[in-house]
Each structure stands twice: as structure tokens, then as C-alpha cells.
PDB file of C-alpha atoms in Angstrom:
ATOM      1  CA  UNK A   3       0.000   0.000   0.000  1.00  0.00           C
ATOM      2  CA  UNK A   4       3.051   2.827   0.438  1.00  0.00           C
ATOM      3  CA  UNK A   5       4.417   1.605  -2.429  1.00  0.00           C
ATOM      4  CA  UNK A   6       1.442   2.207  -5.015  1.00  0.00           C
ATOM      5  CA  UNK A   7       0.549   5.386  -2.584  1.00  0.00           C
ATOM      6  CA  UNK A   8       4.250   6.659  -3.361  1.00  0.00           C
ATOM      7  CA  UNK A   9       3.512   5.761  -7.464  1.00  0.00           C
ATOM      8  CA  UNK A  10       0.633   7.826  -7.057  1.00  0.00           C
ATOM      9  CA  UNK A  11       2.342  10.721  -5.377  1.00  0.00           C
ATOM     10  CA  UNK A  12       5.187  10.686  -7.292  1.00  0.00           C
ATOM     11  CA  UNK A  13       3.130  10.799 -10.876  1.00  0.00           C
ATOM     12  CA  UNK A  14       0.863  13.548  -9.484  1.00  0.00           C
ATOM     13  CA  UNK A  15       4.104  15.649  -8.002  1.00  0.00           C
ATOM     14  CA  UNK A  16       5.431  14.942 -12.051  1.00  0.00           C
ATOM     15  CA  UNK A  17       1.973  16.446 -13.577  1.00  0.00           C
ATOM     16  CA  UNK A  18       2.343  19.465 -11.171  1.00  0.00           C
ATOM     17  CA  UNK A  19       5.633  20.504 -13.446  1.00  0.00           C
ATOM     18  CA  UNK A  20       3.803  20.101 -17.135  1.00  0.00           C
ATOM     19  CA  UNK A  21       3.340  23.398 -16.919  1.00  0.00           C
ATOM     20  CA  UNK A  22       7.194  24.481 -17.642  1.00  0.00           C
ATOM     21  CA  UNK A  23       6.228  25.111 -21.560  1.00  0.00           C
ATOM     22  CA  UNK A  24       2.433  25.302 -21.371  1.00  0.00           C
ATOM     23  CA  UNK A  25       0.205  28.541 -22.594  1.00  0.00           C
ATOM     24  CA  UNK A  26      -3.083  29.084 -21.627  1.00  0.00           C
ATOM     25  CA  UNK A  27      -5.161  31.289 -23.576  1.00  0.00           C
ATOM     26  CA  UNK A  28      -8.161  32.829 -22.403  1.00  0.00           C
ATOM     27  CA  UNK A  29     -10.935  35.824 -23.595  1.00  0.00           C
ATOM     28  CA  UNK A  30      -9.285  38.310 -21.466  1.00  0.00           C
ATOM     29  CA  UNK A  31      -6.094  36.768 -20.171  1.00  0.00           C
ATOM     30  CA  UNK A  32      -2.873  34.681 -20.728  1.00  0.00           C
ATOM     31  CA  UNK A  33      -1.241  32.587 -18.802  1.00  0.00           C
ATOM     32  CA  UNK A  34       2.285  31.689 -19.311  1.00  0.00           C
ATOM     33  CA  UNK A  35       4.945  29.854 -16.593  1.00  0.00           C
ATOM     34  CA  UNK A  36       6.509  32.224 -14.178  1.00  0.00           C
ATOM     35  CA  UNK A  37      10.220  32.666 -15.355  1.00  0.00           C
ATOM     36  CA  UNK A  38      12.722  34.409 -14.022  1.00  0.00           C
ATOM     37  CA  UNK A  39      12.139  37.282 -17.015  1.00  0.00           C
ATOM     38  CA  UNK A  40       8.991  38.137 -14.960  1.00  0.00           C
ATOM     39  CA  UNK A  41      11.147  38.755 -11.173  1.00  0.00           C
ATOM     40  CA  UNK A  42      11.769  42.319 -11.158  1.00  0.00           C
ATOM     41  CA  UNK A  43       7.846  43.586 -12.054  1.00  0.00           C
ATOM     42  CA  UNK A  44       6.507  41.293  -9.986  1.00  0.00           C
ATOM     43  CA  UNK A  45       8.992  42.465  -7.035  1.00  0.00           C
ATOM     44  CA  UNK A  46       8.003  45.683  -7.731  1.00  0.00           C
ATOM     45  CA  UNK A  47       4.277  44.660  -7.365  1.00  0.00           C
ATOM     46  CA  UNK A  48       5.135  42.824  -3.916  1.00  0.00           C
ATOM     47  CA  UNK A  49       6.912  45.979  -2.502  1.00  0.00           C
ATOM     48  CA  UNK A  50       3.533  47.664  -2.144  1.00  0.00           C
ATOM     49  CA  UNK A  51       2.268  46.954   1.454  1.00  0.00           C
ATOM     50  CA  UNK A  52      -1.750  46.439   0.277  1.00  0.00           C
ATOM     51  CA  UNK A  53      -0.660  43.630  -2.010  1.00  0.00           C
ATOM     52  CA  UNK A  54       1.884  42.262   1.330  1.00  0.00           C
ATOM     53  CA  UNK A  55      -1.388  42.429   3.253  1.00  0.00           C
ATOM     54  CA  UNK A  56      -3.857  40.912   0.810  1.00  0.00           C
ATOM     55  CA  UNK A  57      -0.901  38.126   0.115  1.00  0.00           C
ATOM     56  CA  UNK A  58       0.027  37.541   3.697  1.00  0.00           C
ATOM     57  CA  UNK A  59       3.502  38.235   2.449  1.00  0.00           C
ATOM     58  CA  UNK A  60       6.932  39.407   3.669  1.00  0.00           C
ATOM     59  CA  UNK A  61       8.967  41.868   1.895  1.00  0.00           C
ATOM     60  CA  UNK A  62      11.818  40.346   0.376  1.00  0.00           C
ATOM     61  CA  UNK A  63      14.865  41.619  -1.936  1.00  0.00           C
ATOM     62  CA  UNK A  64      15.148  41.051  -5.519  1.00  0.00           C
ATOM     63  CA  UNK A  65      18.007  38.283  -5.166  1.00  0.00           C
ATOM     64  CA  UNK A  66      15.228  36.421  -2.254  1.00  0.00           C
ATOM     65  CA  UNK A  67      12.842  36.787  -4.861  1.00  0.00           C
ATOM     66  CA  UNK A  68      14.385  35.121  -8.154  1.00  0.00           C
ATOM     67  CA  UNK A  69      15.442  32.326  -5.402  1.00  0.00           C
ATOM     68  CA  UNK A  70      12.009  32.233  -4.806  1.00  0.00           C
ATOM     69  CA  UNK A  71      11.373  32.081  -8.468  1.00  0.00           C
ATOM     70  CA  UNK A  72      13.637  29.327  -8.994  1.00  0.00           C
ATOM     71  CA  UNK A  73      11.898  27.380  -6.104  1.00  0.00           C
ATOM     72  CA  UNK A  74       7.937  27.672  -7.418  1.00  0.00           C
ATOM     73  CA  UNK A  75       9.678  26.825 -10.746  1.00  0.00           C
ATOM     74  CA  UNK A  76      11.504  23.605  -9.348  1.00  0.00           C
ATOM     75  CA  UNK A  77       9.069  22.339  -6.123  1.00  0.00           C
ATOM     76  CA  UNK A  78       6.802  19.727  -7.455  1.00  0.00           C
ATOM     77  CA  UNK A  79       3.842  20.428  -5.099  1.00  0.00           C
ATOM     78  CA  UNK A  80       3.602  23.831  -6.743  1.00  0.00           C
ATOM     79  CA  UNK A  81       2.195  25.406 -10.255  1.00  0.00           C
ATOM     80  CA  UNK A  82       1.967  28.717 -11.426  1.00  0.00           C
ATOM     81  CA  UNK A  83       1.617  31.468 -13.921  1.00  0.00           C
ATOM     82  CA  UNK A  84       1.784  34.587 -14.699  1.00  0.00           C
ATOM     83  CA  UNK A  85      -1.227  36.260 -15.980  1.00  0.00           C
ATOM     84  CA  UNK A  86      -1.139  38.407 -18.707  1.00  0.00           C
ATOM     85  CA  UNK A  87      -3.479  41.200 -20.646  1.00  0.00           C
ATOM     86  CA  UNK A  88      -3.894  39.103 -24.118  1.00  0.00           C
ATOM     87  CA  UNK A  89      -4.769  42.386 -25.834  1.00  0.00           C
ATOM     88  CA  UNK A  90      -1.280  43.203 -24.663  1.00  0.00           C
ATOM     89  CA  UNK A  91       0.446  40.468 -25.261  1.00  0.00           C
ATOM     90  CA  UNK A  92      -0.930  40.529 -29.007  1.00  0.00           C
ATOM     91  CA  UNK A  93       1.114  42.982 -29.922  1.00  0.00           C
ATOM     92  CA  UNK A  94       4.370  42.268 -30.343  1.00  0.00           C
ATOM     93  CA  UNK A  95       6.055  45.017 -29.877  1.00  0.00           C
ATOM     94  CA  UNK A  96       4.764  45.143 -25.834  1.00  0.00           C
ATOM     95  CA  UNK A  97       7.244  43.359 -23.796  1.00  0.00           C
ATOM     96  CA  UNK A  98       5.984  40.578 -22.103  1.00  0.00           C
ATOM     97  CA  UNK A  99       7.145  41.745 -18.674  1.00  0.00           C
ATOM     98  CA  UNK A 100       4.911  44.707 -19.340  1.00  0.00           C
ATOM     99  CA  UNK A 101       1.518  42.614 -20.253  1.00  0.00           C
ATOM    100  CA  UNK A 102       1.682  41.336 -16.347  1.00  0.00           C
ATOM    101  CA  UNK A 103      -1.343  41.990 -14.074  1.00  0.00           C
ATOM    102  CA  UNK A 104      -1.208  38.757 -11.927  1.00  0.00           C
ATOM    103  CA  UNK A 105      -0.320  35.571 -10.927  1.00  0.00           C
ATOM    104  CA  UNK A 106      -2.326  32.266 -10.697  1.00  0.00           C
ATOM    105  CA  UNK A 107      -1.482  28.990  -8.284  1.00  0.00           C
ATOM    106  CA  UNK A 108      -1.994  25.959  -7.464  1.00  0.00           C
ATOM    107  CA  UNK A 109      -0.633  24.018  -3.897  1.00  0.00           C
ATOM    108  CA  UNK A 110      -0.792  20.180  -3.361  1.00  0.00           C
ATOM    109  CA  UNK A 111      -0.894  20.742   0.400  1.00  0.00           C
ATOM    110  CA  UNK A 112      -1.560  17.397   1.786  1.00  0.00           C
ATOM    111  CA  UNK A 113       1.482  14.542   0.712  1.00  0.00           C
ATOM    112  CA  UNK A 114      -1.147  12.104   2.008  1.00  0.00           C
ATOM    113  CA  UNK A 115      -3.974  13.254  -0.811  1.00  0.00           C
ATOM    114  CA  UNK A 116      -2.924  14.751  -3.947  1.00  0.00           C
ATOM    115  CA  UNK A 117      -6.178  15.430  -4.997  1.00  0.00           C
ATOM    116  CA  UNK A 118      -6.438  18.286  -2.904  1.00  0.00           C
ATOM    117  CA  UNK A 119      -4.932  21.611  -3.878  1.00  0.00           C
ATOM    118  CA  UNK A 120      -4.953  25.279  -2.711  1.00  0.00           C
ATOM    119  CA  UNK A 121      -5.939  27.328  -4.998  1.00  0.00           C
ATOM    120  CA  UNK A 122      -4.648  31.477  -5.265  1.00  0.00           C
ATOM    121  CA  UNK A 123      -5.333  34.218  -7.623  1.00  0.00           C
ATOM    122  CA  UNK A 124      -3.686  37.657  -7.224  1.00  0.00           C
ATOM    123  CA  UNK A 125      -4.803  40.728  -9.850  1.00  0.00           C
ATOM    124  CA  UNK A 126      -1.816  42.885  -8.709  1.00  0.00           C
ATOM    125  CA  UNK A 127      -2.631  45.773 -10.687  1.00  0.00           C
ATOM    126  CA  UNK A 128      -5.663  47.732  -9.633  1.00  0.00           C
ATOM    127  CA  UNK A 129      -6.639  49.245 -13.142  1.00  0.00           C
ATOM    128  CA  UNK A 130      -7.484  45.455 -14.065  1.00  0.00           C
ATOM    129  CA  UNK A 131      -9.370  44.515 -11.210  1.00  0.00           C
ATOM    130  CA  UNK A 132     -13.375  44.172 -11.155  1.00  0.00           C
ATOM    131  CA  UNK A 133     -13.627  43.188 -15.011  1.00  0.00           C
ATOM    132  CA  UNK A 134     -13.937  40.004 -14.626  1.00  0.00           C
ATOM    133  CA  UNK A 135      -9.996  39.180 -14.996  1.00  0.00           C
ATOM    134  CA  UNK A 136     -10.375  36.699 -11.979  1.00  0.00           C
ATOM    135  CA  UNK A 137     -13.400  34.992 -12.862  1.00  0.00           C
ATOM    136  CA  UNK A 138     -12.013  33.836 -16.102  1.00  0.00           C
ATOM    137  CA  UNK A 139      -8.682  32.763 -14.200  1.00  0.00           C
ATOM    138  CA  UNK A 140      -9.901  30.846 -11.842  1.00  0.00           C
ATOM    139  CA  UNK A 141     -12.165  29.311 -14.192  1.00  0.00           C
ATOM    140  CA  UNK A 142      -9.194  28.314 -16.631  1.00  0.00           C
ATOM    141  CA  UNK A 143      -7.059  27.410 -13.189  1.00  0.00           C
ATOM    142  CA  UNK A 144      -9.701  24.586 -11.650  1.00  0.00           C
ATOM    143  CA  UNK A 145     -10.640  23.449 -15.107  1.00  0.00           C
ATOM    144  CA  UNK A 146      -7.032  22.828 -16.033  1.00  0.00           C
ATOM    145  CA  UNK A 147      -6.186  21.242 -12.113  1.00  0.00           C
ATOM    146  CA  UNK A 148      -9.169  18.977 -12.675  1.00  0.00           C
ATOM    147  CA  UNK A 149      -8.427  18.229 -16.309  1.00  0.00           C
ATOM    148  CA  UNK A 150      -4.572  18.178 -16.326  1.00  0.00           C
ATOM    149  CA  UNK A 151      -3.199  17.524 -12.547  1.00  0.00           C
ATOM    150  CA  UNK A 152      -6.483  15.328 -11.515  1.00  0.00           C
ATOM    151  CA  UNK A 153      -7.294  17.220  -8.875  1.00  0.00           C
ATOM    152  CA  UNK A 154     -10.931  17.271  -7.067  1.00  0.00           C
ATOM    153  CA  UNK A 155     -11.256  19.375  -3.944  1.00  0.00           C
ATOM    154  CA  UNK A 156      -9.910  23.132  -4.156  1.00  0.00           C
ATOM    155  CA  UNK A 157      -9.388  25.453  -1.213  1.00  0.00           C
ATOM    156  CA  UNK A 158      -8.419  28.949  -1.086  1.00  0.00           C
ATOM    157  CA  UNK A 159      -7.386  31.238   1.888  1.00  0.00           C
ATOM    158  CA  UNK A 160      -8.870  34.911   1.879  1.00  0.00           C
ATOM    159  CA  UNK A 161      -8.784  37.583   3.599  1.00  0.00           C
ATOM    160  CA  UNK A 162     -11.413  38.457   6.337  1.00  0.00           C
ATOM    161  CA  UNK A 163     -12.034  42.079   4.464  1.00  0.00           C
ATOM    162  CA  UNK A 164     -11.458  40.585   1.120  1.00  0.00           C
ATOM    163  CA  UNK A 165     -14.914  40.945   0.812  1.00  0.00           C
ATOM    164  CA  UNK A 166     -14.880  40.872  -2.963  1.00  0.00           C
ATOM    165  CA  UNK A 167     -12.873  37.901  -3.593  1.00  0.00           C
ATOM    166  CA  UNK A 168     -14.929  35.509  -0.866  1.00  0.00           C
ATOM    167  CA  UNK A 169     -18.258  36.772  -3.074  1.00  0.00           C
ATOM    168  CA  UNK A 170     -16.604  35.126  -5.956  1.00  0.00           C
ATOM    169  CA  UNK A 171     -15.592  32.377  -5.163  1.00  0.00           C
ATOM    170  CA  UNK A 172     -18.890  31.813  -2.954  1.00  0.00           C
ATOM    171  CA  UNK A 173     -20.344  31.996  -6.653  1.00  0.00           C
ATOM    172  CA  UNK A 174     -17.951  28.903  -7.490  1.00  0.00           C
ATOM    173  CA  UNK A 175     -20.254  27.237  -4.808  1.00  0.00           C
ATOM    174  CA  UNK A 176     -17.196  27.255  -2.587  1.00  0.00           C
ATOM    175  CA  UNK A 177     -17.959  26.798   1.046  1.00  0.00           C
ATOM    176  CA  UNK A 178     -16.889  28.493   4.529  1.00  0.00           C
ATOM    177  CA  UNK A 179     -14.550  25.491   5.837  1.00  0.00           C
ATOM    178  CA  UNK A 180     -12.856  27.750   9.010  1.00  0.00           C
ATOM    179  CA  UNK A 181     -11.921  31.388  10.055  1.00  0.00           C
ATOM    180  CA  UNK A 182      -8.497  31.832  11.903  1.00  0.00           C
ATOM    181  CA  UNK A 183      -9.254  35.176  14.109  1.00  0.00           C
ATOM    182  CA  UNK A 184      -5.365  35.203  14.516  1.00  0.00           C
ATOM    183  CA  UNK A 185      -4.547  35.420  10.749  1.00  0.00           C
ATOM    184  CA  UNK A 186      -8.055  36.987  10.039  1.00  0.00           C
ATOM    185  CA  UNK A 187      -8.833  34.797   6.784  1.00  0.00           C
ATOM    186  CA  UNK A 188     -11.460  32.586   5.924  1.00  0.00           C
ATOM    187  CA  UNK A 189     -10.805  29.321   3.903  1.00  0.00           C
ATOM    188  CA  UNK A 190     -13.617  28.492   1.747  1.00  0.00           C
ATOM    189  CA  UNK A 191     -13.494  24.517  -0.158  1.00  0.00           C
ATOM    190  CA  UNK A 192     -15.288  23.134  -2.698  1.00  0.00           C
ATOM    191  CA  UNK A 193     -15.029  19.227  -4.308  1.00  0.00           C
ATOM    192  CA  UNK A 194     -15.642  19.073  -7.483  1.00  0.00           C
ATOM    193  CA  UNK A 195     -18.549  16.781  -9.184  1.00  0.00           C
ATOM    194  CA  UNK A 196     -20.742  16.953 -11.980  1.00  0.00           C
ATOM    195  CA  UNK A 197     -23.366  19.921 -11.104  1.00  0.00           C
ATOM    196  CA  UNK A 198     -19.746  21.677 -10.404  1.00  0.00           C
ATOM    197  CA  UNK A 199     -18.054  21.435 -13.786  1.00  0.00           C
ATOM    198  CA  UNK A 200     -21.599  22.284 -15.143  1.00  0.00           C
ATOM    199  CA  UNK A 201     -21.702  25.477 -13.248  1.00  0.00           C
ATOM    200  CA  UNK A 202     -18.378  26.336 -12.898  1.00  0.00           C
ATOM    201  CA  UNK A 203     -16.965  25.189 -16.685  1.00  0.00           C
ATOM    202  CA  UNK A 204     -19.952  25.172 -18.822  1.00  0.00           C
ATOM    203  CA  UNK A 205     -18.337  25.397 -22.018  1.00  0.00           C
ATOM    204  CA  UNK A 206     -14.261  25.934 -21.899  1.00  0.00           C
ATOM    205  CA  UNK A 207     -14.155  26.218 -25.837  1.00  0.00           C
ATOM    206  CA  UNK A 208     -12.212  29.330 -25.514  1.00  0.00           C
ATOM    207  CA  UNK A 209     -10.005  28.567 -23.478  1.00  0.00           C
ATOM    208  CA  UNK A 210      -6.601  27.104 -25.573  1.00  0.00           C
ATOM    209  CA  UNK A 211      -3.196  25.660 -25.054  1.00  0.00           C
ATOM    210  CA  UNK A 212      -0.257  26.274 -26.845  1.00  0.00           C
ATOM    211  CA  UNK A 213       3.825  25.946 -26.359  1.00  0.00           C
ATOM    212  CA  UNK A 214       4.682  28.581 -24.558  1.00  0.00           C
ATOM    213  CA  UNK A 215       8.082  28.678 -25.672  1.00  0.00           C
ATOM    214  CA  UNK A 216       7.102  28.878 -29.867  1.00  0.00           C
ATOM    215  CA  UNK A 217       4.539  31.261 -28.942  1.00  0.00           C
ATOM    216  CA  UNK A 218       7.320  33.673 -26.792  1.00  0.00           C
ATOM    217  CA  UNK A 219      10.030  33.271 -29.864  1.00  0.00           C
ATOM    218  CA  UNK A 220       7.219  34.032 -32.504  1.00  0.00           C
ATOM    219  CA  UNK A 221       6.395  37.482 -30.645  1.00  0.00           C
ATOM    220  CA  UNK A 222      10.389  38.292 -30.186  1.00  0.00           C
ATOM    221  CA  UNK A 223      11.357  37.425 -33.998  1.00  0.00           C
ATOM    222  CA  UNK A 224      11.948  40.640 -35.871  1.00  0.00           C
ATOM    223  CA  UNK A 225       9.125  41.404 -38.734  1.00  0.00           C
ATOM    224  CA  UNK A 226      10.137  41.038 -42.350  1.00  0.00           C
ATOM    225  CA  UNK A 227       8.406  43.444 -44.176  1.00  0.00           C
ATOM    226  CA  UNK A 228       6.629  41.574 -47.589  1.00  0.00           C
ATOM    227  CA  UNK A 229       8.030  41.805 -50.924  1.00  0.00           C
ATOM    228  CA  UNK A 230       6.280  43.524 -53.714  1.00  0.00           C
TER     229      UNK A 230
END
């Protein structure tokens, strides 16, 4: 039994990395894997103290945070990306570092089920938040841990005053599970099952995958002007 529970672990810890040259395209956003290109705007994002408050982060230095970097990019129990404005990152002549508005994740948090995961979503810029950036990310984040990493029960720690984000995902039928009065967040759960991906995915046809490293090189290659 801890040998095929080891198996197990160790093929879900290998689907938790899949994402190292995987794209996700979405109406409003892409995702793309957090590299260390993207350390020095999103250090710049995590100097601000409301974003250290709604994170339940510590300030760190720019050499702490590419380690960091390196480490999400490395652990196995962890998956990210970086979220993007596609309208942005269509035009080629945007650098990609300056189409960031967020970052997406995804936690295996207990060794003893990896079909559990914690889920977090952070819109760091405030010009992007409350049109619908989130909704569509967390949409494309669960369907993609259900679909790709097999997980089934999501959790997510919020804020106590985070008032906005517990309303959405209380409309992603998550549930109150606890509320720590010493860290003043609430963390909601949800399993998923069929009325779920009904609700919650309806129809994902827009949402697309692609290399991300073809679709990176095919933005940086230099335009060649046709012929007449």
C-alpha cells in the first residue's frame, strides 16, 4: 500500500511541473509559466504593502525573490503562472514583462492526498481589477487542475475584508470550511462533481493551449516586411 501510494504521489508531483512550456489562452487573459524574465515587475508589485497584506507576504529583496522564483519553478507540489493582458500580449512590440497583471497557483498541500490543492489568484494591478480578470482565471485554473493535474477538492485562503474575492468564489459554490481570528482569513473549499463542472466550466471552448516557448520566440522574432 506505500508503495502504489508513493507511485501515485510521485506521478501527481510529475503532472504538477507540465506546466514548464504550457500557454493558456483565455478571452481576457494569458497565462504563461513564471520565469525568471517576470522577477523584477513582480517584485516591484510585492513591494507595495496592500498587495503584502492581501498576500500575507513578507517583503523580500530582488536576489530572495528570483530564489524564490527558482523554487515555485523547481518544487513539485507547486504550479503557477503569470497572468497576462492578451490584448497586450498581441502585440508584439509590448514586452511581455509589461503585459503582467497577476499571478495564478496551485498548492498540493496534503502529501497524504494529492487530490487536494490550494488554490490562489492575485490581480496585482488595480486598473485590471473588477472586469472580470479573476473569474475567467480561476475558471481556466480549476478546469485545467481537474483536467490536467487530476485534482478534485480546491481550497483557497482569503482575507477576512477581502470581501470581494470571498463573493466570488462563494459563486464557485465554494464553502466556509474555518476562520483563523489570529490570521483573520477565511478558507472556503469546494469538491468538485458533476453539477460543479456544469456550473463552474460550462463550455471551456475558448479557453486554448499552446507551447509557450514557440509562442514567446514568434512574438520576439523581428518582422520582415513583404516583398512587392
Amino acid at each position: 500500500i506505500i508503495y502504489e501510494i508513493y507511485l501515485i504521489n510521485y506521478t501527481v508531483l510529475l503532472k504538477m511541473r507540465i506546466n514548464e512550456d504550457i500557454l493558456l489562452e483565455g478571452e481576457k487573459v494569458v497565462l504563461v509559466p513564471y520565469n525568471a524574465d517576470h522577477v523584477p515587475r513582480y517584485h516591484q508589485w510585492m513591494c507595495s504593502p496592500e498587495l503584502q497584506k492581501l498576500t500575507a507576504s513578507e517583503p523580500l529583496t530582488l536576489e530572495q525573490e528570483y530564489d524564490m522564483q527558482r523554487c515555485w519553478r523547481e518544487d513539485d507540489d507547486k504550479c503557477t503562472f503569470i497572468i497576462l493582458d492578451k490584448q497586450k500580449w498581441a502585440d508584439p512590440s509590448i514586452p511581455e514583462q509589461e503585459c503582467m497583471v497577476g499571478d495564478v497557483n496551485i498548492f498540493l498541500t496534503d502529501p497524504s492526498d494529492p487530490s487536494l490543492a490550494e488554490l490562489e489568484i492575485m490581480i496585482a494591478v488595480p486598473c485590471y481589477r473588477g472586469k472580470g480578470l479573476g473569474k475567467e482565471v480561476t475558471r481556466m485554473m480549476m478546469y485545467y487542475g481537474v483536467h490536467k493535474l487530476g485534482i478534485q477538492k480546491f481550497e483557497v485562503k482569503i482575507g477576512l475584508d477581502n470581501k470581494i474575492s470571498i463573493a466570488m468564489f462563494k459563486k464557485f459554490h465554494f464553502r466556509e470550511l474555518s476562520i483563523s481570528e489570529v490570521f483573520q482569513e477565511v478558507t472556503l473549499g469546494v469538491t468538485v462533481n458533476e453539477a460543479l463542472q456544469k456550473h463552474v466550466f460550462g463550455n471551456m471552448d475558448f479557453m486554448l493551449q499552446r507551447e509557450y516557448g514557440k509562442a514567446r520566440d514568434s512574438r520576439q522574432a523581428p518582422f520582415t516586411p513583404l516583398s512587392l
